[in-house]
Short mmCIF file of C-alpha atoms and ligand atoms in Angstrom, two decimals:
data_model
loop_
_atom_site.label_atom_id
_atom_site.label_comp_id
_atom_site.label_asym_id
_atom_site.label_seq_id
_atom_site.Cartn_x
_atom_site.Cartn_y
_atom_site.Cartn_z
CA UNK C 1 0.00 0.00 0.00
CA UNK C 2 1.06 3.53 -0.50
CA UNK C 3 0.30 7.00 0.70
CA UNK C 4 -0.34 10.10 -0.46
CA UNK C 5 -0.11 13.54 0.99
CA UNK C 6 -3.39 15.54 1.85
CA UNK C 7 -2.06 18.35 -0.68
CA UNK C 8 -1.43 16.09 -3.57
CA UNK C 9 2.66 17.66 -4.79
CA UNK C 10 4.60 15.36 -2.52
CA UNK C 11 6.12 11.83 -3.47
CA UNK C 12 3.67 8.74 -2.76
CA UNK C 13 5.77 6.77 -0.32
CA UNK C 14 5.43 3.34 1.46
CA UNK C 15 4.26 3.01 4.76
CA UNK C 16 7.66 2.91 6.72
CA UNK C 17 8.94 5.98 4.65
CA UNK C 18 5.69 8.16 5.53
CA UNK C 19 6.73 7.06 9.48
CA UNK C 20 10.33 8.08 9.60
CA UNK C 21 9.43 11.85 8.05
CA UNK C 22 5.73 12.57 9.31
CA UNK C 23 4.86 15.79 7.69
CA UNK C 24 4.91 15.57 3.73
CA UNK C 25 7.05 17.77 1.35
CA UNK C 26 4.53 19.56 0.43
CA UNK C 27 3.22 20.62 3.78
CA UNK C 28 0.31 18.59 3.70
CA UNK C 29 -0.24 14.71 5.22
CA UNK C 30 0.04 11.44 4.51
CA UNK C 31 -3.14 9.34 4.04
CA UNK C 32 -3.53 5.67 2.76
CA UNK C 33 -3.75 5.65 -1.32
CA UNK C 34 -7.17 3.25 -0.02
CA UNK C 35 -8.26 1.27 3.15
CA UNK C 36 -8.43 -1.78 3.32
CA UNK C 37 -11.85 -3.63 4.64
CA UNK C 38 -12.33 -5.89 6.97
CA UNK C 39 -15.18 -8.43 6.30
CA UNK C 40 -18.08 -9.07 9.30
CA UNK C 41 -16.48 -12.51 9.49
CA UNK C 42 -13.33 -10.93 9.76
CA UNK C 43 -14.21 -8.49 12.61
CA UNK C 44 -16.37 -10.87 14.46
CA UNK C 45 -13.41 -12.96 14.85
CA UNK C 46 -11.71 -10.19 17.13
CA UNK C 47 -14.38 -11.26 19.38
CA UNK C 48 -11.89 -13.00 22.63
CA UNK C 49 -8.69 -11.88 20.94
CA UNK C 50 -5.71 -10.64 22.88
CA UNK C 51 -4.93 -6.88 22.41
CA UNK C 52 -2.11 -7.61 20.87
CA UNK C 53 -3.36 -9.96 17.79
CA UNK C 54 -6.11 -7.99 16.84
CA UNK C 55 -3.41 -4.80 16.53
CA UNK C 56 -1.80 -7.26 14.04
CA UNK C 57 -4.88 -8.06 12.30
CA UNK C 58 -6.02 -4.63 12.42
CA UNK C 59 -2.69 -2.52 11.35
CA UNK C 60 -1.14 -5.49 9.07
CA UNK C 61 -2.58 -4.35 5.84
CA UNK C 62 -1.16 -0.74 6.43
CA UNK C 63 2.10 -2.03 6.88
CA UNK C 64 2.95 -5.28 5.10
CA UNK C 65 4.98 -3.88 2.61
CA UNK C 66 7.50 -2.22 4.97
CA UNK C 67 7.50 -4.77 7.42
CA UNK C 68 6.81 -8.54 7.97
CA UNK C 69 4.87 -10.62 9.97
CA UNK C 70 7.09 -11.27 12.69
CA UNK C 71 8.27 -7.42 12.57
CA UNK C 72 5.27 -6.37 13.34
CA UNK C 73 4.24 -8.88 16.06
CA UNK C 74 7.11 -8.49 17.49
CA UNK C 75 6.93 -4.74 17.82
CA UNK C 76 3.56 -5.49 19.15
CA UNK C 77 4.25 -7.52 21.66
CA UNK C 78 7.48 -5.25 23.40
CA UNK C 79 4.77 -1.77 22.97
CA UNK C 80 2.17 -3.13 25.26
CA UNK C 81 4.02 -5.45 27.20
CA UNK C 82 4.88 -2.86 29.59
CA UNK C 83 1.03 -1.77 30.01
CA UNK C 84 -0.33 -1.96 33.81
CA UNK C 85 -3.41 -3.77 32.51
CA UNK C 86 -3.78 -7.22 30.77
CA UNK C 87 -6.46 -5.99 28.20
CA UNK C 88 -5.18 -2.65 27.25
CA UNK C 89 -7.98 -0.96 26.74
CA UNK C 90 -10.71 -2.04 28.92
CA UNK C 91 -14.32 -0.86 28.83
CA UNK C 92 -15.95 -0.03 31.69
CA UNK C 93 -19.56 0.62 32.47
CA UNK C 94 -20.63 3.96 33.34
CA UNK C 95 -24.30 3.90 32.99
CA UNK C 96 -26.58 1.60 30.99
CA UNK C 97 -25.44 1.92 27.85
CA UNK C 98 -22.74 4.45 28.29
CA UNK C 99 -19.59 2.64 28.31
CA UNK C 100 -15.70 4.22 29.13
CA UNK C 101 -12.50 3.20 27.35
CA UNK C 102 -9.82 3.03 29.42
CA UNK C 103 -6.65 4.26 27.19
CA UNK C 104 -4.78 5.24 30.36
CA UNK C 105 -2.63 1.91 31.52
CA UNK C 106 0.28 2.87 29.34
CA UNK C 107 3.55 4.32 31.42
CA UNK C 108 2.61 8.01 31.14
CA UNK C 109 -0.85 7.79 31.77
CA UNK C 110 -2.58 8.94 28.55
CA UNK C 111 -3.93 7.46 25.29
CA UNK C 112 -0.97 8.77 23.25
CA UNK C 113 1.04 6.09 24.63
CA UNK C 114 -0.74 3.12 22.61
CA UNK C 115 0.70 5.02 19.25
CA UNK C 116 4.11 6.29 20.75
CA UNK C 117 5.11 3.18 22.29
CA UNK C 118 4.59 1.04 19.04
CA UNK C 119 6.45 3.53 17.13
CA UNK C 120 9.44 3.25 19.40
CA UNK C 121 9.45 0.06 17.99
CA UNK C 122 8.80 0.46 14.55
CA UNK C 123 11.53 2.97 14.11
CA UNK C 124 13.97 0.78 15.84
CA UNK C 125 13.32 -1.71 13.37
CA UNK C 126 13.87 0.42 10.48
CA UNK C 127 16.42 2.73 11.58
CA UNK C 128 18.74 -0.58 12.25
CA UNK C 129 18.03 -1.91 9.08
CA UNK C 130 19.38 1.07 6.95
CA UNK C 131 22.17 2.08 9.22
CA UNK C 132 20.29 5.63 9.40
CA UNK C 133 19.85 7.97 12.49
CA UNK C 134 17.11 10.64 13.03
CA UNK C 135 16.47 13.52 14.72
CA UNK C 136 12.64 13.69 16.08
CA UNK C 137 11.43 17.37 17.09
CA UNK C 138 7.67 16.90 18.35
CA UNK C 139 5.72 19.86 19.91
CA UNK C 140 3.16 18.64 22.33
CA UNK C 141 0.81 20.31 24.87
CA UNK C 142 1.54 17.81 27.31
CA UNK C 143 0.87 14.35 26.87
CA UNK C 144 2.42 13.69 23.69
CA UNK C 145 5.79 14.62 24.81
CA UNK C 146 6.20 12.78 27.53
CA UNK C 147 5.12 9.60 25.82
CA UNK C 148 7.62 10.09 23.05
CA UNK C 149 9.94 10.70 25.40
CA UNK C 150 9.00 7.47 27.51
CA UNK C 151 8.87 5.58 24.07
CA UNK C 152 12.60 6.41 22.54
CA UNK C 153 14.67 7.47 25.73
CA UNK C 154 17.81 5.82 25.75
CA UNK C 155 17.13 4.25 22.11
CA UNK C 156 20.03 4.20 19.71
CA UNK C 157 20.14 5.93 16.46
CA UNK C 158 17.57 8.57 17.84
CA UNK C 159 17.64 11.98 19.79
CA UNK C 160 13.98 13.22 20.63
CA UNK C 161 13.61 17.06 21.24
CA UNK C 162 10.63 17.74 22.50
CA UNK C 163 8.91 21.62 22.75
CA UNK C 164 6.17 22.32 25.48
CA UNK C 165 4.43 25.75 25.50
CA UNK C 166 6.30 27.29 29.18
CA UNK C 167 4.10 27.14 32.03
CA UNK C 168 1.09 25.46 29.84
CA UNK C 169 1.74 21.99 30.98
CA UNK C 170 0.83 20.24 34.41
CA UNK C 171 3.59 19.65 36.79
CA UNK C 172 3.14 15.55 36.36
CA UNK C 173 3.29 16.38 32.57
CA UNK C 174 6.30 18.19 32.72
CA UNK C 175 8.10 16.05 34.92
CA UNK C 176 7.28 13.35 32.85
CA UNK C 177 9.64 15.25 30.06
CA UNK C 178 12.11 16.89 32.37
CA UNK C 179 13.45 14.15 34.84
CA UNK C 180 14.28 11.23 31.95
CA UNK C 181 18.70 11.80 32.36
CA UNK C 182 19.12 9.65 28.84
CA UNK C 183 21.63 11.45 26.61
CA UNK C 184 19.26 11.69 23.77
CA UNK C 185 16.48 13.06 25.30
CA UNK C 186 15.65 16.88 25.40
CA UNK C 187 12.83 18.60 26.66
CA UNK C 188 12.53 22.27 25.52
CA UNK C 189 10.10 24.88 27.37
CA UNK C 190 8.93 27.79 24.34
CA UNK C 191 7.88 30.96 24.92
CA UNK C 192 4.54 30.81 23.57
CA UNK C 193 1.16 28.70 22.85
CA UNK C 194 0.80 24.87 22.03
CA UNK C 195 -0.16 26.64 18.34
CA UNK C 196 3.09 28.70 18.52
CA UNK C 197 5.22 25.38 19.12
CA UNK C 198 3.54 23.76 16.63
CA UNK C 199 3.93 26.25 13.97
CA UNK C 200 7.88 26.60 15.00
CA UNK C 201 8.09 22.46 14.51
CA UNK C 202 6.39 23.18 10.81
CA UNK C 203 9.53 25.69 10.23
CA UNK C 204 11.77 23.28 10.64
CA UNK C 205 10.00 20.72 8.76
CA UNK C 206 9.73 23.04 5.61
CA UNK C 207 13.26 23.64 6.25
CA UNK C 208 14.59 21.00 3.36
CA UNK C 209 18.28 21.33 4.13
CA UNK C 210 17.91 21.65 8.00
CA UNK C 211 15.44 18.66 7.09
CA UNK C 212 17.83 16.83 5.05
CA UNK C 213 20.95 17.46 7.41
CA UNK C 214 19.91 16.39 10.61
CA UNK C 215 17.33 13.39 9.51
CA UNK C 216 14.50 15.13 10.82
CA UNK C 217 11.83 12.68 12.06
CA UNK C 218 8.23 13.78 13.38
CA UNK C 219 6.40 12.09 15.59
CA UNK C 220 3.47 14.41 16.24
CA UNK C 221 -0.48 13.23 15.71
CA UNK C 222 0.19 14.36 12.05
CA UNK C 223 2.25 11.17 11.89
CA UNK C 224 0.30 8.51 9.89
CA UNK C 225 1.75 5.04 12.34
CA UNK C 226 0.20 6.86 15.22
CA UNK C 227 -3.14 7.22 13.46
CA UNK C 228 -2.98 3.91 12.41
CA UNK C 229 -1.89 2.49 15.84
CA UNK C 230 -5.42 4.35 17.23
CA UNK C 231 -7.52 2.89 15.01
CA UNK C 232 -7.12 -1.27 17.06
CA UNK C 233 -8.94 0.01 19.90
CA UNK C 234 -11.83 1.29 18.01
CA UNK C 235 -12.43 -2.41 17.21
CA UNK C 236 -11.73 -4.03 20.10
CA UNK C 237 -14.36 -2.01 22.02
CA UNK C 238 -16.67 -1.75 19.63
CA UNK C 239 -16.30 -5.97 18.91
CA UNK C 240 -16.61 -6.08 22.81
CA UNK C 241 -19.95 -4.60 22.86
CA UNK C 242 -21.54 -6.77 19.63
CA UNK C 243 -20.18 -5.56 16.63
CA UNK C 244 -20.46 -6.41 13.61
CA UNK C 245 -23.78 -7.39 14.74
CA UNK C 246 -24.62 -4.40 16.26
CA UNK C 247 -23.24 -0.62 15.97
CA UNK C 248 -22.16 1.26 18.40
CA UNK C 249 -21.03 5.06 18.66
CA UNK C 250 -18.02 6.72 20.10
CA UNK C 251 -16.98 10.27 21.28
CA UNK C 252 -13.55 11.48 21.67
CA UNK C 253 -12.30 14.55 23.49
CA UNK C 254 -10.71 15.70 20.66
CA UNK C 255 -7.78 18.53 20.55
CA UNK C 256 -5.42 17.76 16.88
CA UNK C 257 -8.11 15.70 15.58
CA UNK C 258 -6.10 12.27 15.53
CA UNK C 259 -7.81 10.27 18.11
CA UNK C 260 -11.12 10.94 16.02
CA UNK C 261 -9.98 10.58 12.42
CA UNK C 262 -8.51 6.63 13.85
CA UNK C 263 -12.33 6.22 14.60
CA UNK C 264 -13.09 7.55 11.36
CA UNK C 265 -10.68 5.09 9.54
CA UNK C 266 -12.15 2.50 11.76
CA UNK C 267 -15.74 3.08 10.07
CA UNK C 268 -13.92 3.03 6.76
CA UNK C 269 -12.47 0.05 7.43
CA UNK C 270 -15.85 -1.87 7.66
CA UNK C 271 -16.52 -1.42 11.52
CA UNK C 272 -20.58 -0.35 12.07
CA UNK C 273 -19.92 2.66 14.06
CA UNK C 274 -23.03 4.86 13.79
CA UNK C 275 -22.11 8.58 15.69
CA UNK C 276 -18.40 9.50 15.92
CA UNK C 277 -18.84 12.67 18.23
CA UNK C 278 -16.34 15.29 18.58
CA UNK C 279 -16.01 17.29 22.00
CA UNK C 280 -14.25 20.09 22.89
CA UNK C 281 -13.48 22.51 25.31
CA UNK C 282 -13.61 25.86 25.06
CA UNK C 283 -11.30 25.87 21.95
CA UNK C 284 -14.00 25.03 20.29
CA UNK C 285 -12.39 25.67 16.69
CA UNK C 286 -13.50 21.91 15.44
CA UNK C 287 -17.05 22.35 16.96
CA UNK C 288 -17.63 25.69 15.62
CA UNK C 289 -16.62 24.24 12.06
CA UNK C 290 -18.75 21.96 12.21
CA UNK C 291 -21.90 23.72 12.60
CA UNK C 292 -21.31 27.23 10.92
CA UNK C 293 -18.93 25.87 8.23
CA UNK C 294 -16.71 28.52 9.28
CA UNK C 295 -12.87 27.42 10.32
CA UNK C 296 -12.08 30.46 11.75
CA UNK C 297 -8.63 30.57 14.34
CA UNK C 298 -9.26 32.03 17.84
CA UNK C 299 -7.28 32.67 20.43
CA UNK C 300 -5.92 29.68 22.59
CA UNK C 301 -7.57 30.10 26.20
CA UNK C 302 -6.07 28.04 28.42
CA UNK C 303 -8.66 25.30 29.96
CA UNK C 304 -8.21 22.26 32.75
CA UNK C 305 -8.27 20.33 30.13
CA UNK C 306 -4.67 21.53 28.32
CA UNK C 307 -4.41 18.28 26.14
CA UNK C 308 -7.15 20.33 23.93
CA UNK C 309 -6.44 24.06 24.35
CA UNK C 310 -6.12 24.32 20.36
CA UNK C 311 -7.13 26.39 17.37
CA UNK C 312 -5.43 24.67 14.55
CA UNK C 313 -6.29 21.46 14.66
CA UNK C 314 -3.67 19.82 12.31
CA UNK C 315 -4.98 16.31 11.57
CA UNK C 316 -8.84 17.80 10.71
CA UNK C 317 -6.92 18.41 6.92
CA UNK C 318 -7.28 14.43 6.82
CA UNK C 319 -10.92 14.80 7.25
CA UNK C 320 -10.76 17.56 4.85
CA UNK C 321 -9.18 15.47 1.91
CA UNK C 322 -11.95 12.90 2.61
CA UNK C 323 -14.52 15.59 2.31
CA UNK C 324 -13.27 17.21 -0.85
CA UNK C 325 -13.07 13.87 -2.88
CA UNK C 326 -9.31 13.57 -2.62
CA UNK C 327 -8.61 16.94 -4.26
CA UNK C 328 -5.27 17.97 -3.25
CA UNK C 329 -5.41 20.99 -4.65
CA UNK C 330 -8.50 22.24 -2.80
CA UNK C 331 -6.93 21.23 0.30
CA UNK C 332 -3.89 23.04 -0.66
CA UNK C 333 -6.09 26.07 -1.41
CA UNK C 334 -7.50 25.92 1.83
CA UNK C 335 -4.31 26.30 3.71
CA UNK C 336 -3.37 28.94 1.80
CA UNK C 337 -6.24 31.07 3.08
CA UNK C 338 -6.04 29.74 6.55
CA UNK C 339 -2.35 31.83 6.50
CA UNK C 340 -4.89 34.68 6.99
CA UNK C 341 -6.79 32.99 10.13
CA UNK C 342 -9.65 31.40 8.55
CA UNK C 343 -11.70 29.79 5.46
CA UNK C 344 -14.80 28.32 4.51
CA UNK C 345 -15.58 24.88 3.72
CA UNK C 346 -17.69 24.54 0.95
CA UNK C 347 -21.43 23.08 0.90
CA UNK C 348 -20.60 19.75 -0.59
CA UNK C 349 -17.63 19.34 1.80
CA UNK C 350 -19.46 19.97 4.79
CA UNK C 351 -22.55 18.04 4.36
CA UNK C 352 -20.26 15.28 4.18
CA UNK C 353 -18.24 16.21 7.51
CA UNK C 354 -21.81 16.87 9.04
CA UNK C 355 -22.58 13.55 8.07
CA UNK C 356 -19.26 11.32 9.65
CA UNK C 357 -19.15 13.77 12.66
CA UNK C 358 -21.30 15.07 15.32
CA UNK C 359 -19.84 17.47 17.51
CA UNK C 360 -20.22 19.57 21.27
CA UNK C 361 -18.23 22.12 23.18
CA UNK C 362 -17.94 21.74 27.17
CA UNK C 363 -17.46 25.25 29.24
CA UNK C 364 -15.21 24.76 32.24
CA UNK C 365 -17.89 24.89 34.84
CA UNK C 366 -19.52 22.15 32.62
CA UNK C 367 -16.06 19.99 33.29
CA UNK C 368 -16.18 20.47 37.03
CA UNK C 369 -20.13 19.42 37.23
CA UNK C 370 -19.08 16.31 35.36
CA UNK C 371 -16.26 14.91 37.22
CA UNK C 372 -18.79 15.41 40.35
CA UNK C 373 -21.70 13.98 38.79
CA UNK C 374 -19.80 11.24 37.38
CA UNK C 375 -18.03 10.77 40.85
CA UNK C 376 -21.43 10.79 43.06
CA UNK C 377 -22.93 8.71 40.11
CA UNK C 378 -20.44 5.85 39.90
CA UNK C 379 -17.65 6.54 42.47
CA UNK C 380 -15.46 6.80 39.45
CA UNK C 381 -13.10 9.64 38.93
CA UNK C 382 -12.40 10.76 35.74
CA UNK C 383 -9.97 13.82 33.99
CA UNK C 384 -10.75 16.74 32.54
CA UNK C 385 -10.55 15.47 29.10
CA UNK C 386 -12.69 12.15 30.02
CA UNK C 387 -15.42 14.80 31.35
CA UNK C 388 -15.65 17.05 28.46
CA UNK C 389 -16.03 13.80 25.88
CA UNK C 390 -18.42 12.19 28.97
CA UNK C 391 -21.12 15.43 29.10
CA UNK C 392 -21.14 15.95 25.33
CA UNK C 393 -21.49 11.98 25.00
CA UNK C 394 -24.47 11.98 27.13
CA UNK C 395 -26.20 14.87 24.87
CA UNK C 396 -25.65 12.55 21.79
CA UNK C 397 -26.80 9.58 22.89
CA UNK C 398 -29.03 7.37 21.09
CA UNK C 399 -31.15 4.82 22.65
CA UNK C 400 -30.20 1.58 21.70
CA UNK C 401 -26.88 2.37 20.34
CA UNK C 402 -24.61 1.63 23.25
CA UNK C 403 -22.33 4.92 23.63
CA UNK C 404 -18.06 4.18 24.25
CA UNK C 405 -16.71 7.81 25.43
CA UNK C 406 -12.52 7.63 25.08
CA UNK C 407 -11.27 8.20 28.72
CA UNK C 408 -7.86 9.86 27.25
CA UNK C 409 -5.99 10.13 30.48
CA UNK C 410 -5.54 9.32 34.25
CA UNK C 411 -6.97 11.58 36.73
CA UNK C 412 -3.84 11.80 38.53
CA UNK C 413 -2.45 13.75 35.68
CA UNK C 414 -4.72 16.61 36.08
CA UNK C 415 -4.91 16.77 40.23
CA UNK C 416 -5.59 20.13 39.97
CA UNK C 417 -8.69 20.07 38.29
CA UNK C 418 -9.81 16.79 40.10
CA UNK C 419 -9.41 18.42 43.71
CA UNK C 420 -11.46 21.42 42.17
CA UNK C 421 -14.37 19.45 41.23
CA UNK C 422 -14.26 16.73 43.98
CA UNK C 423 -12.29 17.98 47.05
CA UNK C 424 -9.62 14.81 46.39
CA UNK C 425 -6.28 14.68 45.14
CA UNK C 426 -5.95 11.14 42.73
CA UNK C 427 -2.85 9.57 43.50
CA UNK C 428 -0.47 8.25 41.01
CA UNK C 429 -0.12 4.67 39.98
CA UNK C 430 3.19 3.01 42.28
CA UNK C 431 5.49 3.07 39.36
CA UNK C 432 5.27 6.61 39.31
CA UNK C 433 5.19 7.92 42.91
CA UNK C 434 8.67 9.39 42.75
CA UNK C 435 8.37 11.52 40.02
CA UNK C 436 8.43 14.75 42.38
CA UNK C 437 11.55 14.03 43.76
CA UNK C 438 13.81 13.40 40.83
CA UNK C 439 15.54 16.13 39.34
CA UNK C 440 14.33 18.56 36.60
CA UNK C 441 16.72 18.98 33.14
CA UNK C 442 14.54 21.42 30.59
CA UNK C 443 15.95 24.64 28.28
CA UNK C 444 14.21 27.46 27.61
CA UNK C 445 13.90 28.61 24.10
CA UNK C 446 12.10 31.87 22.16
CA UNK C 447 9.66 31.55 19.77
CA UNK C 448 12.06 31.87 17.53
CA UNK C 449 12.59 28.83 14.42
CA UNK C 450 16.52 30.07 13.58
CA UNK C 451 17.48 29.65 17.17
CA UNK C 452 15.69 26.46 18.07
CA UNK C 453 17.85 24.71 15.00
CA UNK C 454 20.86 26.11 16.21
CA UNK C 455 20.02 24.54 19.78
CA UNK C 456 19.31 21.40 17.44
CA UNK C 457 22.34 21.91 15.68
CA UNK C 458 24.63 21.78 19.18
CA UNK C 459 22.34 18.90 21.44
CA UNK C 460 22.60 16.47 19.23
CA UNK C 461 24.26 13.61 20.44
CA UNK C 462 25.65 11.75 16.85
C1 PLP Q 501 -3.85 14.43 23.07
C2 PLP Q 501 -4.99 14.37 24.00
C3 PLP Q 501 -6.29 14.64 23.58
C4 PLP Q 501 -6.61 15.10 22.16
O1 PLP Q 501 -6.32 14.11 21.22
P1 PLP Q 501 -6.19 14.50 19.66
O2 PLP Q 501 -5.76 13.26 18.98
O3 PLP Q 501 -5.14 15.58 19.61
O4 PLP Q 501 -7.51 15.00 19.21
C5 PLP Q 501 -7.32 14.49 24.49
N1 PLP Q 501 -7.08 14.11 25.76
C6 PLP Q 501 -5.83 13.85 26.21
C7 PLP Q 501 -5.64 13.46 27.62
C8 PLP Q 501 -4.75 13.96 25.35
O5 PLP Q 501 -3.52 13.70 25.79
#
């Protein structure tokens, strides 16, 4: 199989290629050429599988041309291995018919590490087999740093710089970046928003001879393996609950738009989801799309829930390609205009968004009430993320159709927020208790793309 970049001017590649650069030539992002189905007899058969053989079944069509069978099992089996929970992803009950995915076992406590850690294996594998070494620069407002850092610290062939907007992170977040002492990690504080960050990493990326020279190697949500590596649980829940005989519907607190657009592959991929619901905060960019048509860039205000304080949300150009019949060029156009904060999606396009996606926007006070309701409810406590997709699941639910809302982190990642709403403090899991004590390592950089490759230039380790 080969891919093809959202903007339709960049080189089709294979599937390990599109991994080791992330972000296309041409600015745009890569997408599968077509998706494979699954049959019902197919999917059914996930029914009682292990995690880790329906992520082969599920991602081994992506990937067989770049890597073989016992490649990719093998990288299976060493991601999850290290998960504190022997299903991965379990589903929990919240309410009849309202059903929570746990994505938080992984060893930094969020959903992103189900993608990240399976990379850190995938890039070992092909990084050893060409004799090549990479430099990955991610930007991340929180949880997507530390789990690339957890995923290639200490791993050979590979320095991972990582920028965090200063003083826009939780303390367990940054921690989680600042107290790894491997050589070849670096954790960078920027002046500046999640959005500023991310727009510095796209400097670089344009950058062809800073590109070139250093190996440069994304690993942000834009990256197509970390899609893809979302996409398993989508079926295992959804098999869990009775598909393919029956469909069910998800909603995903969504911030870059790649958590969602895994779900959306999922449905293209044969699985009988019937609402994928988007919910936000109150960056509300994707929600406000949605309904008005309008994808106009606010200003970032900075919510409990910092995993989703975002106003460009890159992987929604995905959903855009979909939506304009593969035409590169529109989605090029697009772009273009949004240089000037904003553009309009046409008719046809959105009609077709409006009909994949459903979507709701969750003010702060609305977060507190939830983790309180939830927690006098069920006794459960949830994040701040969990509670923004849980009270917009809840206004899009459908009877009959069981409801899975995408629990995206750990409570004890976002104490803050939890003591606001419920007066208690979650505790960490044991294997992290001593992450206040250890000491911090972090460098402050400006918003500022010619000094951030100089910093690149001098850290590197090879
Ligand atoms: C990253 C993240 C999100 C948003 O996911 P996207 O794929 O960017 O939409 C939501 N919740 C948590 C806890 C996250 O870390």
């Amino acid at each position: 199989m080969q891919y093809i970049s959202t903007r339709g001017a960049a080189p089709v590649l294979p599937f390990a290629e599109t991994m080791l650069t992330g972000l296309a030539r041409d600015g745009g992002l890569y997408v599968p050429e077509t998706v494979p189905v699954l049959t019902p007899a197919e999917i059914a058969a996930l029914e009682g599988a292990s995690y880790e053989e329906a992520a082969f079944r599920v991602m081994q069509p992506f990937v067989a041309e770049s890597f073989s069978e016992t490649e990719l099992r093998e990288a299976i089996r060493r991601a999850y291995q290290g998960f504190g929970h022997p299903a991965r992803a379990p589903l929990v009950q919240l309410a009849p018919g309202h059903h929570l995915l746990e994505l938080f076992h992984g060893p930094t406590l969020a959903f992103k590490d189900f993608a990240m850690q399976l990379i850190g294996q995938l890039f070992q594998i092909a990084l050893a087999r060409e004799g090549r070494r990479i430099t990955i620069v991610g930007a991340t407002s929180g949880d997507t740093g530390s789990a690339a850092i957890e995923a290639f610290r200490g791993l050979p062939n590979v320095d991972v710089f990582i920028l965090y907007p200063h003083g826009r992170v939780s303390e367990v977040q940054r921690r989680q970046m600042t107290t790894p002492d491997e050589a070849n990690v670096h954790a960078l504080a920027i002046s500046g928003t999640f959005d500023d960050a991310q727009a510095r990493l796209k400097d670089l990326f344009n950058d062809h001879d800073f590109r070139d020279g250093v190996g440069l190697a994304g690993v942000n949500s834009i990256n197509w393996a970390r899609v893809l590596a979302q996409v398993v649980y989508y079926f295992t829940a959804a098999v869990s609950l009775g598909a393919p005989h029956r469909a069910v519907s998800f909603t995903v607190p969504t911030g870059n738009f790649g958590d969602i657009f895994a779900g959306s592959i999922a449905r293209r991929m044969g699985l009988p989801i019937d609402r994928l619901v988007v919910a936000t905060n109150q960056n509300d960019i994707l929600d406000r799309a949605l309904r008005t048509g309008e994808y106009s860039v606010g200003r970032v205000e900075p919510s409990m829930s910092p995993s989703m304080d975002i106003q460009v949300s890159s992987n929604f150009e995905r959903a855009l390609f979909a939506a304009y019949g593969g035409d590169g060029r529109a989605v090029a156009q697009l772009m273009e205009e949004l240089k000037s904060g904003a553009f309009t999606i046409s008719q046809g396009a959105l009609d077709q968004l409006r009909d994949e996606f459903a979507s709701g926007r969750v003010s702060e006070a609305e977060t507190l009430a939830t983790i309180a309701r939830v927690r006098a409810q069920t006794g459960q406590v949830v994040c701040p993320h969990t509670a923004v997709g849980i009270e917009v699941a809840d206004r899009n639910r459908v009877p009959g159709t069981p409801m899975i809302t995408l629990a995206t982190a750990h409570p004890a990642k976002f104490p803050d927020a939890v003591e606001q709403a419920i007066g208690i403090r979650p505790a960490l899991p044991p294997h992290m208790a001593r992450l206040g004590e250890l000491p911090e390592r972090v460098t402050r950089v400006e918003n500022d793309s010619a000094a951030l490759k100089s910093l690149i230039l001098e850290r590197r380790t090879a």
